[in-house]
RNA sequence: GGAUGCUUAGCUCAGCGGGAGAGCAUCGCCCUUACAAGGCGGGGGUCGUAGGUUCGAAACCUACAGCAUCCACCA
């Protein structure tokens, strides 16, 4: 017997371990069709947050649903080494101990990183268990494990040999704190306040003074020219002359190029080819020297003369002061401008000329663009997110993949100690002759291979790869479409000739109750474990997957969690009640439809249509709609109506056994339909049913039975519900107690036989008069209900009938207006017209009855 | 500068071509033997603004406004 209240702590206890131990999460049943989902591997940088819960629970719902539908489901778990992110964390931890990574050296540092990894992997495992995700642990992978490292090497070497990876000197984004290069997507731009310094440049051989503005005076030591627009009349006479750099007194040629915007600043621009991407292009075009004046920590180097050794901002301040003192500062403008910050260290990114490894993106992107036009394209849910992918693919720049870090896949490039010649190879050459490249790969380089590297690739004969690839569905947030989804697609297509997944389900972010992004700086993050302790994991799973629209952000809400928990409590108690009704000696019988009464037919018909609707929404990943259909059925049709009504028929010994069987079927199927969302409580309820397998995980999804569909029974049931509702409303409006006794008159045309019993019980009718056949016809009472009349006074009845008449007339008017519209008749679908006609007829009949009643008063 | 999304009841949000919905809040009545973490019954919305398409628009189109996000540029 279930307890009176649903206690999530008791319910959750031991279930996950049991499922895991029994092997329910393991894939490999060859008698079934395969279905595969890979987890987006969480970073081993910290605890999982609510975003992870939304992500993994969504996958888990799909996995559990598909298992019930008879698929051999492989849900692959794993984690990401998260190169720069993890290294930043480990370094931060070391810094607290007063140690830098350089103090430790590469090897010792990596030991520390692995310790960190283990610590956080344990944490993540605990959280996965708590959340209940049904992953196959026998296939768990880590991006730095051996197999995945093989895949990484294979990809790097192949791309290199195909000319799609090259080493080059370009302007990259440099993180001076972590001292590594970054890719474009790892730079976060924010609008920060800053200064726009207008400096005076003396022009050689002229008495003119040229005013040039810059936001970064410290880079003036790397300047090689001043540019103006060739159409700019103000400066036409100066082109070809030289201006004196007020920072170091060097003469700079004044040149003209279309690139310069006449209206921006003074229209004259300094050119720093080694510290600005646009200036770099100009530098290439005009063959300038590339003068770096900053080192890898963003400190001034020897080019900065007396400022050498200063931090870039320190130098800026000192330099501006010196220029001002020399009388060369025109003015300072305070501006808001976009500044790039490192995603991980938040340091202001320094664009810097640097030799790095790049992936040539054009050919890879073109293949994706082509594939997305074919029938084998990756299908996005919601569809609009495909545009995000296409836009990125259309505008890709080469991908800087080398990182000056230690934690990651070391680049398989080797340099001949004598000649310096590069050798790129999966196998290390004789290390007496060669040294390996010091750098590691961008962490996304390995994540990009995740859907196939986890399944055994590059061994294309690996059983999992053959059976489960391409995977079926990828679930992830819109925030990593560029980082991850796009890269998996191009690598997948390039290396396996197939898109790595058929469908991509994109979800939004979870925000705090005020709608703000959860962030460490705001301190508004919510720990999923706290939520689980308070409301239970099932309530969290239910809330987080059914209160959002695909692709849109959602807000965390304590209220909605409480309401989710209340819903589970409702089902808990409905089950408890049904079980108490079934009793010890309940026998399951096959339902013979012919033997069933109206209300049993009603609830079964509603159940079947619910199954159909829920299933169709599950298939299109519309979990909010699916759960809403189920919710309505559970509350309105089952708990509020049928469960109550069945109390009448259960008293009838002849009917009791059939009713029990119906109750059993309905409650069981409710539990099964809900199970993918809230597996813990559903397992508990399932196991408490009189007949069950070892676990709900052995069950199949409820089967839609078309023959149980009965519009007639549904209509009759709804009429009864409406009669009850109307009389209750009447009582409430008259300030009568709900259980105040009444006398009712029932028409012989009442919806179905035996209806009096229900009216007696639920309306507290002390007497029900049934009019003799052929006399009285159908009756109309107060609301819209036919077939029923209250024993009330004449005046009241008159008022009530008139009110009713008014409402009906409004409806008739509406229908007639529609049906007399030639446009409607000509263009509306014929089913719609038929429905309107039917409504009109019904209402006309009602009106006639009301009038007949009125005439008799 | 380009793109996308949002604007619906007091709050949080569904609905996205055929009579305005849910949860919570609110008001009234009920400890009715599954559930007071409950039940029953109410009140509450010219669906951001203005045009257009359509027989019919909250829904489709266009413009505008506000909010949010992403991309690019910013010497």
mmCIF file of C-alpha atoms (C1' of nucleotides) in Angstrom, chain A residues 4 6 213-215 259-261 264 269-270 278 338 384 482 549 552 555 559-560 563 569-570 573-574 576-577 631 635 639-640 643-644 647 725 729 732 738 811 814 821 823-824 827 829 832, chain B residues 2-7 10-16 18-19 21-25 28-42 54-56 68-75:
data_model
loop_
_atom_site.group_PDB
_atom_site.id
_atom_site.type_symbol
_atom_site.label_atom_id
_atom_site.label_comp_id
_atom_site.label_asym_id
_atom_site.label_seq_id
_atom_site.Cartn_x
_atom_site.Cartn_y
_atom_site.Cartn_z
ATOM 1 C CA UNK A 4 -0.692 8.886 1.813
ATOM 2 C CA UNK A 6 4.300 11.225 -2.267
ATOM 3 C CA UNK A 213 42.934 59.224 -33.440
ATOM 4 C CA UNK A 214 43.488 55.909 -31.740
ATOM 5 C CA UNK A 215 42.047 53.880 -28.898
ATOM 6 C CA UNK A 259 39.743 51.107 -46.810
ATOM 7 C CA UNK A 260 39.738 54.292 -44.746
ATOM 8 C CA UNK A 261 36.346 55.662 -43.757
ATOM 9 C CA UNK A 264 35.317 58.109 -38.961
ATOM 10 C CA UNK A 269 44.251 56.304 -39.519
ATOM 11 C CA UNK A 270 47.405 54.809 -38.143
ATOM 12 C CA UNK A 278 42.640 45.065 -40.797
ATOM 13 C CA UNK A 338 33.391 46.931 -28.387
ATOM 14 C CA UNK A 384 14.962 28.216 -37.962
ATOM 15 C CA UNK A 482 28.967 27.553 -33.815
ATOM 16 C CA UNK A 549 8.986 26.054 -25.913
ATOM 17 C CA UNK A 552 13.295 29.547 -26.384
ATOM 18 C CA UNK A 555 12.826 30.970 -16.380
ATOM 19 C CA UNK A 559 6.117 27.990 -8.127
ATOM 20 C CA UNK A 560 6.142 25.734 -11.121
ATOM 21 C CA UNK A 563 3.050 22.686 -9.034
ATOM 22 C CA UNK A 569 1.258 13.794 -5.839
ATOM 23 C CA UNK A 570 -2.071 13.804 -7.632
ATOM 24 C CA UNK A 573 -2.948 9.421 -4.883
ATOM 25 C CA UNK A 574 -5.010 8.404 -7.869
ATOM 26 C CA UNK A 576 -3.227 4.723 -4.349
ATOM 27 C CA UNK A 577 -6.986 5.009 -4.627
ATOM 28 C CA UNK A 631 -2.124 16.479 -17.818
ATOM 29 C CA UNK A 635 -6.909 15.885 -14.146
ATOM 30 C CA UNK A 639 -9.398 12.237 -11.647
ATOM 31 C CA UNK A 640 -12.125 14.853 -11.621
ATOM 32 C CA UNK A 643 -12.622 8.330 -10.883
ATOM 33 C CA UNK A 644 -15.506 10.010 -9.100
ATOM 34 C CA UNK A 647 -17.556 5.166 -7.308
ATOM 35 C CA UNK A 725 -21.148 21.158 -13.430
ATOM 36 C CA UNK A 729 -22.637 26.214 -10.416
ATOM 37 C CA UNK A 732 -22.816 28.111 -5.779
ATOM 38 C CA UNK A 738 -22.648 21.951 -2.326
ATOM 39 C CA UNK A 811 -24.934 31.503 -31.136
ATOM 40 C CA UNK A 814 -23.196 33.934 -35.231
ATOM 41 C CA UNK A 821 -21.658 34.773 -46.141
ATOM 42 C CA UNK A 823 -17.455 33.893 -49.380
ATOM 43 C CA UNK A 824 -17.525 31.474 -46.481
ATOM 44 C CA UNK A 827 -14.133 29.128 -49.885
ATOM 45 C CA UNK A 829 -13.437 23.832 -46.237
ATOM 46 C CA UNK A 832 -15.978 23.426 -41.501
ATOM 47 C "C1'" G B 2 23.119 42.383 -40.544
ATOM 48 C "C1'" A B 3 20.149 38.420 -38.424
ATOM 49 C "C1'" U B 4 16.803 35.973 -35.048
ATOM 50 C "C1'" G B 5 13.337 35.743 -31.216
ATOM 51 C "C1'" C B 6 9.807 37.866 -27.856
ATOM 52 C "C1'" U B 7 5.453 41.409 -26.759
ATOM 53 C "C1'" G B 10 -1.962 40.461 -11.727
ATOM 54 C "C1'" C B 11 2.807 37.136 -12.532
ATOM 55 C "C1'" U B 12 5.201 33.176 -15.588
ATOM 56 C "C1'" C B 13 3.992 31.279 -20.154
ATOM 57 C "C1'" A B 14 1.235 27.875 -24.001
ATOM 58 C "C1'" G B 15 -1.617 28.498 -28.449
ATOM 59 C "C1'" C B 16 0.436 30.305 -34.184
ATOM 60 C "C1'" G B 18 -12.183 28.823 -37.888
ATOM 61 C "C1'" G B 19 -15.811 30.598 -31.110
ATOM 62 C "C1'" G B 21 -6.018 28.791 -22.682
ATOM 63 C "C1'" A B 22 -2.765 26.663 -18.427
ATOM 64 C "C1'" G B 23 -0.038 27.073 -13.828
ATOM 65 C "C1'" C B 24 0.419 30.331 -9.849
ATOM 66 C "C1'" A B 25 -2.007 34.471 -7.622
ATOM 67 C "C1'" G B 28 -16.577 32.428 -2.710
ATOM 68 C "C1'" C B 29 -18.065 27.590 -0.734
ATOM 69 C "C1'" C B 30 -16.381 22.776 1.241
ATOM 70 C "C1'" C B 31 -11.959 18.651 6.284
ATOM 71 C "C1'" U B 32 -17.436 14.896 0.400
ATOM 72 C "C1'" U B 33 -13.826 7.822 3.066
ATOM 73 C "C1'" A B 34 -7.444 8.904 -3.345
ATOM 74 C "C1'" C B 35 -5.294 13.558 -2.758
ATOM 75 C "C1'" A B 36 -6.290 20.235 2.310
ATOM 76 C "C1'" A B 37 0.619 19.527 -1.183
ATOM 77 C "C1'" G B 38 -6.883 18.771 -1.848
ATOM 78 C "C1'" G B 39 -12.103 19.412 -3.952
ATOM 79 C "C1'" C B 40 -16.058 22.479 -6.135
ATOM 80 C "C1'" G B 41 -17.531 27.152 -8.220
ATOM 81 C "C1'" G B 42 -16.316 32.201 -9.854
ATOM 82 C "C1'" U B 54 -8.345 36.398 -46.220
ATOM 83 C "C1'" C B 55 -15.090 34.370 -46.307
ATOM 84 C "C1'" G B 56 -12.609 34.506 -41.470
ATOM 85 C "C1'" A B 68 16.242 40.220 -25.595
ATOM 86 C "C1'" U B 69 19.976 37.414 -28.102
ATOM 87 C "C1'" C B 70 23.546 36.346 -31.926
ATOM 88 C "C1'" C B 71 26.980 37.868 -35.915
ATOM 89 C "C1'" A B 72 30.038 41.651 -38.155
ATOM 90 C "C1'" C B 73 32.513 46.447 -37.672
ATOM 91 C "C1'" C B 74 34.339 50.072 -34.836
ATOM 92 C "C1'" A B 75 41.655 53.202 -36.752
#
